[in-house]
Amino acid sequence: MRLLVTGGAGFIGSEFVRMTLREHPEDQVTVLDKLTYAGNERNLDPVRGDARFRFVQGDIADPAAVGPLARGCDTIVNFAAESHVDRSLEAPGQFIITDVYGTYVLLEAARAAGHPRYLQVSTDEVYGDVATGRSREGDPLRPRSPYSASKAGGEMLVQAYRASHGLPAIITRGSNTYGWYQYPEKIIPLFITNALEDRPLPIYGDGGAVRDYIFVEDHCRGIDLALRRGVPGEDYNIGAGREINGITVADTVLRLLDKPPSLKQYVSDRPGHDRRYALDSTKLRTLGWEPRIDVEKGMEMTVRWYVEHEEWWRPLKSGEFWAFYQRNYRTVTPLPGSGAG
Ligand code: NAD
Ligand code: TYD
């Protein structure tokens, strides 16, 4: 395959690129990434010297950047997105531009390039709050945050291009993903790095909201399988089926780092906070996928990675990171000397 991987300098995209080049020796990978605050070229250092790999800095919403790259590949995997719910609550505009309009630009480029295989990386958040049971692929999409609405908008366009233009597109809906190289704004890397710095761990509301966590390698193996063995036109859920709430995430991080429970700090809830996501991944399992890393092992590996890679995350927790943090966590008291005040 000659793959165009958009958003390949981010958390999950870079794992997918490293995995593809490792496990598919015939494949070539071009990454197109805008390098937003969440994109990090260093995530691709392990593949930098590989002759099958190329990096292009550019925007998926820019047809001039996307067109030639789409013509030069036979497969497009779209990871590029604004991805953080809290940021979408404050400033949704860029979410619409990248996650909806950017998807449209990619789809048009795919159409003009003669219909390469296309995979849209989406999220379980498009199903909205799931009080009971587990979401299946045919369930209605009921997004409730600007982030999940923009992801659902991107999906709707993919569905339209499948139906109207016969684009052989697959959509995957992954659950909350964690592991190495994750920008420290999502709960798990935020709590690990805050704990390492002896800062409070801000738990929203009562800490009872549940997510279905999956290790990043398992998520990427699911995308890889859906891409290679999935049926064009179909959607596939990718979730490990382990439901964990915010308090348990905090307790696990503190236990693994031998830090005191007093670092837990309850803060005002996220507006519109979805109480629960849970996926039924039977459809992908019937293709032969199953998660390999249970959450205990995955959390241990993730914590160890952040302990051993301070040079990766420390520079990210500066400047704009703290400006957003201060606005988002108004009820958190900065620790003296934290640099957050
Ligand atoms: P991330 O924020 O770490 O990375 C996003 C990447 O996209 C960054 O490298 C960024 O520079 C790039 N990007 C953003 N806007 C762009 C644009 N306009 N043009 C080109 N590149 C652009 O996100 P992630 O956690 O790696 O998520 C990747 C994908 O997986 C997203 O589509 C996200 O919605 C989806 N997803 C994430 C999770 C999760 O828990 N993190 C779960 C399910 C699905
Ligand atoms: P997050 O990692 O932002 O992922 P998403 O909102 O896309 O599911 O949040 C995961 C869960 O953790 C969610 O229930 C909100 C909660 N959370 C906190 O309690 N504190 C935090 O600082 C963050 C970022 C999230």
CSV table of C-alpha atoms and ligand atoms in Angstrom, one decimal:
chain,number,residue,atom,x,y,z
A,1,MET,CA,0.0,0.0,0.0
A,2,ARG,CA,1.0,3.6,-0.6
A,3,LEU,CA,-0.6,5.3,2.4
A,4,LEU,CA,-1.4,9.0,3.0
A,5,VAL,CA,-1.8,9.3,6.7
A,6,THR,CA,-3.2,12.7,7.8
A,7,GLY,CA,-2.7,13.8,11.4
A,8,GLY,CA,0.2,11.3,11.6
A,9,ALA,CA,2.2,13.4,13.9
A,10,GLY,CA,-0.4,13.2,16.7
A,11,PHE,CA,-0.9,10.6,19.4
A,12,ILE,CA,-2.7,7.8,17.7
A,13,GLY,CA,-1.7,8.7,14.1
A,14,SER,CA,2.0,8.4,15.0
A,15,GLU,CA,1.5,5.0,16.6
A,16,PHE,CA,-0.3,3.9,13.4
A,17,VAL,CA,2.6,5.1,11.3
A,18,ARG,CA,5.3,3.5,13.4
A,19,MET,CA,3.2,0.2,13.4
A,20,THR,CA,2.6,0.2,9.7
A,21,LEU,CA,6.2,0.7,8.8
A,22,ARG,CA,7.2,-2.0,11.3
A,23,GLU,CA,4.7,-4.6,10.3
A,24,HIS,CA,4.2,-4.0,6.6
A,25,PRO,CA,7.6,-3.9,4.9
A,26,GLU,CA,6.1,-3.3,1.4
A,27,ASP,CA,4.2,-0.2,2.5
A,28,GLN,CA,5.1,3.4,2.0
A,29,VAL,CA,3.7,6.2,4.2
A,30,THR,CA,3.4,9.9,3.6
A,31,VAL,CA,2.3,11.9,6.6
A,32,LEU,CA,0.4,15.2,6.1
A,33,ASP,CA,0.1,17.1,9.4
A,34,LYS,CA,-0.4,20.7,10.2
A,35,LEU,CA,1.6,20.5,13.4
A,36,THR,CA,-1.0,22.2,15.6
A,37,TYR,CA,-0.3,22.5,19.4
A,38,ALA,CA,-1.1,18.7,19.6
A,39,GLY,CA,1.1,17.6,16.7
A,40,ASN,CA,4.7,16.8,17.4
A,41,GLU,CA,7.2,15.8,14.8
A,42,ARG,CA,9.3,14.1,17.5
A,43,ASN,CA,6.6,11.4,17.7
A,44,LEU,CA,7.9,10.3,14.3
A,45,ASP,CA,11.6,10.2,15.2
A,46,PRO,CA,11.7,6.4,15.3
A,47,VAL,CA,10.8,6.2,11.6
A,48,ARG,CA,12.7,9.3,10.5
A,49,GLY,CA,15.5,7.5,8.6
A,50,ASP,CA,13.2,5.0,6.9
A,51,ALA,CA,13.3,5.5,3.1
A,52,ARG,CA,9.6,4.4,2.9
A,53,PHE,CA,8.6,7.4,5.1
A,54,ARG,CA,8.0,11.0,4.1
A,55,PHE,CA,6.7,13.9,6.2
A,56,VAL,CA,4.8,16.9,4.7
A,57,GLN,CA,3.6,19.8,6.9
A,58,GLY,CA,0.3,21.0,5.7
A,59,ASP,CA,-3.5,21.4,6.4
A,60,ILE,CA,-6.1,18.9,5.3
A,61,ALA,CA,-8.4,21.9,4.7
A,62,ASP,CA,-6.1,23.2,2.0
A,63,PRO,CA,-6.9,21.6,-1.4
A,64,ALA,CA,-3.5,22.6,-2.8
A,65,ALA,CA,-1.7,20.6,-0.1
A,66,VAL,CA,-4.0,17.6,-0.3
A,67,GLY,CA,-4.6,17.2,-4.0
A,68,PRO,CA,-1.1,16.0,-5.2
A,69,LEU,CA,-0.7,13.8,-2.1
A,70,ALA,CA,-4.0,12.1,-2.8
A,71,ARG,CA,-3.0,11.5,-6.4
A,72,GLY,CA,0.2,9.9,-5.2
A,73,CYS,CA,-1.3,7.3,-2.9
A,74,ASP,CA,-3.7,4.3,-3.1
A,75,THR,CA,-5.0,4.6,0.5
A,76,ILE,CA,-5.9,7.5,2.7
A,77,VAL,CA,-6.3,7.2,6.5
A,78,ASN,CA,-7.6,10.4,8.1
A,79,PHE,CA,-6.5,10.9,11.7
A,80,ALA,CA,-6.3,14.7,11.4
A,81,ALA,CA,-8.6,16.5,13.9
A,82,GLU,CA,-9.0,18.9,16.7
A,83,SER,CA,-9.5,16.3,19.4
A,84,HIS,CA,-10.0,17.8,22.9
A,85,VAL,CA,-13.6,18.2,24.2
A,86,ASP,CA,-12.7,21.0,26.6
A,87,ARG,CA,-11.2,23.1,23.9
A,88,SER,CA,-14.2,22.5,21.7
A,89,LEU,CA,-16.4,24.0,24.5
A,90,GLU,CA,-14.3,27.1,24.5
A,91,ALA,CA,-13.6,27.6,20.8
A,92,PRO,CA,-15.5,25.3,18.4
A,93,GLY,CA,-14.6,27.1,15.2
A,94,GLN,CA,-11.4,25.2,14.4
A,95,PHE,CA,-13.2,21.9,15.1
A,96,ILE,CA,-15.6,22.6,12.3
A,97,ILE,CA,-12.9,23.8,10.0
A,98,THR,CA,-10.6,20.7,10.5
A,99,ASP,CA,-13.0,17.9,11.4
A,100,VAL,CA,-15.9,18.8,9.0
A,101,TYR,CA,-14.5,21.1,6.3
A,102,GLY,CA,-11.1,19.3,6.3
A,103,THR,CA,-12.8,16.0,5.8
A,104,TYR,CA,-14.7,17.4,2.9
A,105,VAL,CA,-11.5,18.6,1.3
A,106,LEU,CA,-9.9,15.2,1.7
A,107,LEU,CA,-13.0,13.4,0.3
A,108,GLU,CA,-13.0,15.7,-2.8
A,109,ALA,CA,-9.3,15.0,-3.3
A,110,ALA,CA,-10.0,11.3,-3.0
A,111,ARG,CA,-12.8,11.5,-5.5
A,112,ALA,CA,-10.6,13.5,-8.0
A,113,ALA,CA,-7.8,10.9,-7.5
A,114,GLY,CA,-9.9,8.1,-8.6
A,115,HIS,CA,-11.3,6.7,-5.4
A,116,PRO,CA,-8.4,5.4,-3.3
A,117,ARG,CA,-9.4,3.3,-0.3
A,118,TYR,CA,-10.3,5.7,2.5
A,119,LEU,CA,-10.5,5.2,6.2
A,120,GLN,CA,-12.0,7.8,8.5
A,121,VAL,CA,-10.9,7.6,12.1
A,122,SER,CA,-13.8,8.5,14.3
A,123,THR,CA,-14.8,8.2,17.9
A,124,ASP,CA,-17.4,6.5,20.2
A,125,GLU,CA,-18.3,10.0,21.3
A,126,VAL,CA,-20.6,10.3,18.2
A,127,TYR,CA,-23.1,8.0,19.8
A,128,GLY,CA,-23.5,10.4,22.7
A,129,ASP,CA,-24.3,9.5,26.3
A,130,VAL,CA,-25.0,5.8,26.7
A,131,ALA,CA,-27.0,5.1,29.9
A,132,THR,CA,-27.2,1.4,29.5
A,133,GLY,CA,-25.9,-1.3,27.1
A,134,ARG,CA,-23.2,-0.8,24.5
A,135,SER,CA,-23.3,1.1,21.3
A,136,ARG,CA,-23.4,-0.9,18.1
A,137,GLU,CA,-22.5,0.4,14.6
A,138,GLY,CA,-26.2,0.8,13.5
A,139,ASP,CA,-27.1,2.9,16.5
A,140,PRO,CA,-28.1,6.6,15.8
A,141,LEU,CA,-25.5,9.2,16.2
A,142,ARG,CA,-26.4,11.7,19.0
A,143,PRO,CA,-23.3,13.8,19.6
A,144,ARG,CA,-23.6,16.2,22.5
A,145,SER,CA,-20.3,18.2,22.5
A,146,PRO,CA,-19.0,20.5,19.7
A,147,TYR,CA,-16.1,18.0,19.4
A,148,SER,CA,-18.3,15.0,18.9
A,149,ALA,CA,-20.7,17.0,16.7
A,150,SER,CA,-17.8,17.9,14.4
A,151,LYS,CA,-16.6,14.3,14.3
A,152,ALA,CA,-20.2,13.2,13.5
A,153,GLY,CA,-20.3,15.9,10.7
A,154,GLY,CA,-17.2,14.5,9.2
A,155,GLU,CA,-18.7,11.0,9.3
A,156,MET,CA,-21.9,12.1,7.6
A,157,LEU,CA,-19.8,13.5,4.7
A,158,VAL,CA,-18.0,10.2,4.4
A,159,GLN,CA,-21.3,8.3,4.3
A,160,ALA,CA,-22.5,10.7,1.7
A,161,TYR,CA,-19.5,10.2,-0.5
A,162,ARG,CA,-19.9,6.4,-0.2
A,163,ALA,CA,-23.5,6.6,-1.3
A,164,SER,CA,-23.3,9.3,-3.9
A,165,HIS,CA,-19.8,8.7,-5.4
A,166,GLY,CA,-19.1,5.1,-4.5
A,167,LEU,CA,-16.0,6.0,-2.4
A,168,PRO,CA,-14.8,2.7,-0.9
A,169,ALA,CA,-14.7,4.2,2.6
A,170,ILE,CA,-14.6,2.7,6.0
A,171,ILE,CA,-15.3,4.4,9.3
A,172,THR,CA,-13.8,3.3,12.6
A,173,ARG,CA,-15.2,4.5,15.9
A,174,GLY,CA,-12.5,4.1,18.6
A,175,SER,CA,-13.0,4.5,22.3
A,176,ASN,CA,-11.0,6.6,24.7
A,177,THR,CA,-7.4,5.8,23.9
A,178,TYR,CA,-4.3,6.1,26.2
A,179,GLY,CA,-0.6,5.2,26.0
A,180,TRP,CA,2.7,6.8,25.1
A,181,TYR,CA,3.1,10.1,23.2
A,182,GLN,CA,-0.3,11.4,24.2
A,183,TYR,CA,-0.4,15.2,24.6
A,184,PRO,CA,-0.9,15.8,28.4
A,185,GLU,CA,-4.3,17.4,28.2
A,186,LYS,CA,-6.4,14.2,28.1
A,187,ILE,CA,-7.1,12.7,31.5
A,188,ILE,CA,-4.5,9.9,31.7
A,189,PRO,CA,-1.4,11.8,30.6
A,190,LEU,CA,-2.6,14.9,32.5
A,191,PHE,CA,-3.0,13.0,35.7
A,192,ILE,CA,0.4,11.2,35.3
A,193,THR,CA,2.4,14.3,34.6
A,194,ASN,CA,0.6,16.4,37.2
A,195,ALA,CA,1.2,13.7,39.8
A,196,LEU,CA,4.9,13.6,38.8
A,197,GLU,CA,5.0,17.3,39.4
A,198,ASP,CA,3.1,17.0,42.7
A,199,ARG,CA,0.2,19.1,41.3
A,200,PRO,CA,-3.5,18.4,42.0
A,201,LEU,CA,-5.4,15.9,39.7
A,202,PRO,CA,-8.6,17.8,38.7
A,203,ILE,CA,-11.5,15.4,38.7
A,204,TYR,CA,-14.7,16.8,37.0
A,205,GLY,CA,-17.9,16.7,39.0
A,206,ASP,CA,-18.3,13.6,41.2
A,207,GLY,CA,-15.7,11.6,39.2
A,208,GLY,CA,-18.3,9.0,38.3
A,209,ALA,CA,-18.3,9.5,34.5
A,210,VAL,CA,-17.2,6.4,32.7
A,211,ARG,CA,-15.1,5.8,29.6
A,212,ASP,CA,-14.2,2.6,27.8
A,213,TYR,CA,-10.4,2.8,27.7
A,214,ILE,CA,-8.2,1.2,25.1
A,215,PHE,CA,-4.5,1.0,24.8
A,216,VAL,CA,-3.1,2.9,21.7
A,217,GLU,CA,-1.5,-0.2,20.1
A,218,ASP,CA,-4.8,-2.1,20.3
A,219,HIS,CA,-6.7,0.8,18.8
A,220,CYS,CA,-4.2,1.0,15.9
A,221,ARG,CA,-4.3,-2.8,15.3
A,222,GLY,CA,-8.0,-2.4,15.0
A,223,ILE,CA,-7.7,0.4,12.4
A,224,ASP,CA,-5.1,-1.7,10.5
A,225,LEU,CA,-7.4,-4.7,10.4
A,226,ALA,CA,-10.4,-2.7,9.4
A,227,LEU,CA,-8.4,-1.1,6.6
A,228,ARG,CA,-7.0,-4.3,5.2
A,229,ARG,CA,-9.9,-6.8,5.9
A,230,GLY,CA,-12.9,-4.5,6.5
A,231,VAL,CA,-15.7,-4.2,4.0
A,232,PRO,CA,-15.7,-0.9,2.2
A,233,GLY,CA,-18.9,0.9,3.1
A,234,GLU,CA,-19.0,-0.5,6.7
A,235,ASP,CA,-18.4,1.1,10.1
A,236,TYR,CA,-16.4,-0.7,12.9
A,237,ASN,CA,-16.4,0.0,16.6
A,238,ILE,CA,-13.0,-0.4,18.4
A,239,GLY,CA,-13.3,-0.7,22.1
A,240,ALA,CA,-11.7,-2.9,24.8
A,241,GLY,CA,-14.9,-3.0,26.9
A,242,ARG,CA,-13.3,-1.9,30.2
A,243,GLU,CA,-15.3,0.8,31.8
A,244,ILE,CA,-13.4,3.1,34.2
A,245,ASN,CA,-14.5,6.3,35.9
A,246,GLY,CA,-12.4,9.4,36.7
A,247,ILE,CA,-11.9,8.5,40.4
A,248,THR,CA,-10.4,5.1,39.4
A,249,VAL,CA,-8.1,6.8,36.8
A,250,ALA,CA,-6.8,9.1,39.5
A,251,ASP,CA,-6.4,6.3,42.1
A,252,THR,CA,-4.6,4.1,39.7
A,253,VAL,CA,-2.1,6.9,38.7
A,254,LEU,CA,-1.5,7.8,42.3
A,255,ARG,CA,-0.9,4.2,43.3
A,256,LEU,CA,1.5,3.5,40.4
A,257,LEU,CA,3.5,6.6,41.2
A,258,ASP,CA,3.3,6.2,45.0
A,259,LYS,CA,1.7,9.6,45.4
A,260,PRO,CA,-0.8,10.6,48.2
A,261,PRO,CA,-4.6,10.6,47.7
A,262,SER,CA,-4.6,14.2,48.8
A,263,LEU,CA,-3.6,15.2,45.2
A,264,LYS,CA,-7.1,14.3,44.1
A,265,GLN,CA,-9.1,17.6,43.6
A,266,TYR,CA,-12.7,17.7,42.7
A,267,VAL,CA,-13.5,20.6,40.4
A,268,SER,CA,-16.6,21.9,38.7
A,269,ASP,CA,-18.0,19.6,36.1
A,270,ARG,CA,-17.5,19.9,32.3
A,271,PRO,CA,-20.7,21.4,30.8
A,272,GLY,CA,-22.7,18.7,29.1
A,273,HIS,CA,-20.4,16.0,30.4
A,274,ASP,CA,-21.4,12.7,28.8
A,275,ARG,CA,-21.8,10.3,31.7
A,276,ARG,CA,-20.9,7.1,29.9
A,277,TYR,CA,-19.5,5.7,26.7
A,278,ALA,CA,-19.4,2.0,26.0
A,279,LEU,CA,-18.8,0.1,22.8
A,280,ASP,CA,-19.8,-3.3,21.4
A,281,SER,CA,-16.9,-4.3,19.2
A,282,THR,CA,-18.3,-7.7,18.1
A,283,LYS,CA,-18.2,-6.7,14.4
A,284,LEU,CA,-14.4,-6.1,14.4
A,285,ARG,CA,-13.9,-9.1,16.6
A,286,THR,CA,-15.5,-11.3,14.0
A,287,LEU,CA,-12.7,-10.1,11.6
A,288,GLY,CA,-10.2,-11.5,14.1
A,289,TRP,CA,-9.4,-8.5,16.3
A,290,GLU,CA,-9.1,-8.5,20.0
A,291,PRO,CA,-7.4,-6.2,22.5
A,292,ARG,CA,-4.1,-7.6,23.8
A,293,ILE,CA,-3.2,-5.1,26.5
A,294,ASP,CA,-5.4,-5.1,29.6
A,295,VAL,CA,-5.8,-1.8,31.4
A,296,GLU,CA,-3.7,-2.8,34.4
A,297,LYS,CA,-0.7,-3.6,32.1
A,298,GLY,CA,-1.4,-0.7,29.8
A,299,MET,CA,-1.6,1.8,32.7
A,300,GLU,CA,1.7,0.5,34.1
A,301,MET,CA,3.5,0.7,30.7
A,302,THR,CA,2.1,4.2,30.1
A,303,VAL,CA,3.1,5.5,33.6
A,304,ARG,CA,6.6,4.0,33.1
A,305,TRP,CA,6.9,5.7,29.7
A,306,TYR,CA,6.0,9.2,31.1
A,307,VAL,CA,8.5,8.6,34.0
A,308,GLU,CA,11.2,7.8,31.5
A,309,HIS,CA,10.4,10.4,28.9
A,310,GLU,CA,10.2,13.7,30.9
A,311,GLU,CA,12.2,15.3,28.0
A,312,TRP,CA,9.1,14.6,25.8
A,313,TRP,CA,6.3,16.0,27.9
A,314,ARG,CA,7.9,18.7,30.1
A,315,PRO,CA,8.4,21.2,27.2
A,316,LEU,CA,4.7,20.7,26.3
A,317,LYS,CA,3.5,21.9,29.7
A,318,SER,CA,4.4,25.6,29.2
A,319,GLY,CA,3.1,28.8,27.7
A,320,GLU,CA,-0.2,28.2,25.9
A,321,PHE,CA,-0.8,24.9,27.8
A,322,TRP,CA,-1.0,26.8,31.1
A,323,ALA,CA,-3.0,29.6,29.6
A,324,PHE,CA,-5.7,27.1,28.6
A,325,TYR,CA,-5.4,25.2,31.8
A,326,GLN,CA,-6.0,28.4,33.9
A,327,ARG,CA,-9.1,29.2,31.8
A,328,ASN,CA,-10.4,25.6,31.9
A,329,TYR,CA,-9.8,24.7,35.5
A,330,ARG,CA,-10.9,27.9,37.2
A,331,THR,CA,-11.6,26.1,40.5
A,332,VAL,CA,-8.1,24.5,40.7
A,333,THR,CA,-5.8,26.3,43.2
A,334,PRO,CA,-2.4,26.5,41.6
A,335,LEU,CA,0.4,25.1,43.9
A,336,PRO,CA,3.0,27.6,45.0
A,337,GLY,CA,5.9,27.6,42.5
A,338,SER,CA,3.9,25.6,40.0
A,339,GLY,CA,4.3,28.2,37.3
A,340,ALA,CA,0.5,28.0,36.8
A,341,GLY,CA,-0.4,31.1,38.7
B,1,NAD,P1,-4.1,14.4,18.5
B,1,NAD,O1,-4.8,15.7,18.9
B,1,NAD,O2,-3.0,13.9,19.4
B,1,NAD,O3,-3.5,14.6,17.0
B,1,NAD,C1,-4.2,15.2,16.0
B,1,NAD,C2,-3.2,15.4,14.9
B,1,NAD,O4,-3.8,16.1,13.8
B,1,NAD,C3,-2.0,16.4,15.3
B,1,NAD,O5,-0.8,15.9,14.9
B,1,NAD,C4,-2.4,17.7,14.6
B,1,NAD,O6,-1.2,18.5,14.3
B,1,NAD,C5,-3.1,17.2,13.4
B,1,NAD,N1,-4.0,18.1,12.8
B,1,NAD,C6,-4.9,18.9,13.4
B,1,NAD,N2,-5.6,19.7,12.5
B,1,NAD,C7,-5.0,19.4,11.3
B,1,NAD,C8,-5.3,19.9,10.0
B,1,NAD,N3,-6.2,20.8,9.8
B,1,NAD,N4,-4.5,19.4,9.0
B,1,NAD,C9,-3.6,18.5,9.2
B,1,NAD,N5,-3.3,18.0,10.4
B,1,NAD,C10,-4.0,18.5,11.5
B,1,NAD,O7,-5.3,13.4,18.4
B,1,NAD,P2,-5.4,11.8,18.6
B,1,NAD,O8,-5.8,11.6,20.0
B,1,NAD,O9,-4.2,11.2,18.0
B,1,NAD,O10,-6.6,11.5,17.7
B,1,NAD,C11,-6.5,11.1,16.3
B,1,NAD,C12,-7.8,10.8,15.7
B,1,NAD,O11,-8.4,9.8,16.4
B,1,NAD,C13,-8.8,12.0,15.7
B,1,NAD,O12,-9.5,12.0,14.5
B,1,NAD,C14,-9.7,11.7,16.9
B,1,NAD,O13,-10.9,12.3,16.7
B,1,NAD,C15,-9.7,10.2,16.9
B,1,NAD,N6,-10.0,9.5,18.2
B,1,NAD,C16,-9.2,9.9,19.3
B,1,NAD,C17,-9.5,9.2,20.5
B,1,NAD,C18,-8.7,9.5,21.7
B,1,NAD,O14,-9.1,9.0,22.8
B,1,NAD,N7,-7.6,10.3,21.7
B,1,NAD,C19,-10.4,8.2,20.5
B,1,NAD,C20,-11.2,7.9,19.3
B,1,NAD,C21,-10.9,8.6,18.2
B,2,TYD,P1,-10.8,13.2,28.3
B,2,TYD,O1,-9.5,12.6,28.5
B,2,TYD,O2,-10.9,14.7,28.1
B,2,TYD,O3,-11.5,12.5,27.1
B,2,TYD,P2,-13.1,12.6,26.5
B,2,TYD,O4,-13.7,13.8,27.1
B,2,TYD,O5,-12.8,12.8,25.1
B,2,TYD,O6,-13.8,11.4,26.9
B,2,TYD,O7,-11.8,12.9,29.5
B,2,TYD,C1,-12.0,11.6,29.9
B,2,TYD,C2,-12.9,11.6,31.2
B,2,TYD,O8,-12.1,12.1,32.2
B,2,TYD,C3,-14.1,12.4,31.0
B,2,TYD,O9,-15.2,11.8,31.8
B,2,TYD,C4,-13.8,13.7,31.6
B,2,TYD,C5,-12.8,13.3,32.7
B,2,TYD,N1,-11.7,14.3,33.0
B,2,TYD,C6,-11.5,14.8,34.3
B,2,TYD,O10,-12.2,14.3,35.3
B,2,TYD,N2,-10.6,15.7,34.6
B,2,TYD,C7,-9.8,16.2,33.6
B,2,TYD,O11,-8.9,17.0,33.8
B,2,TYD,C8,-10.0,15.7,32.2
B,2,TYD,C9,-9.2,16.3,31.1
B,2,TYD,C10,-11.0,14.8,32.0
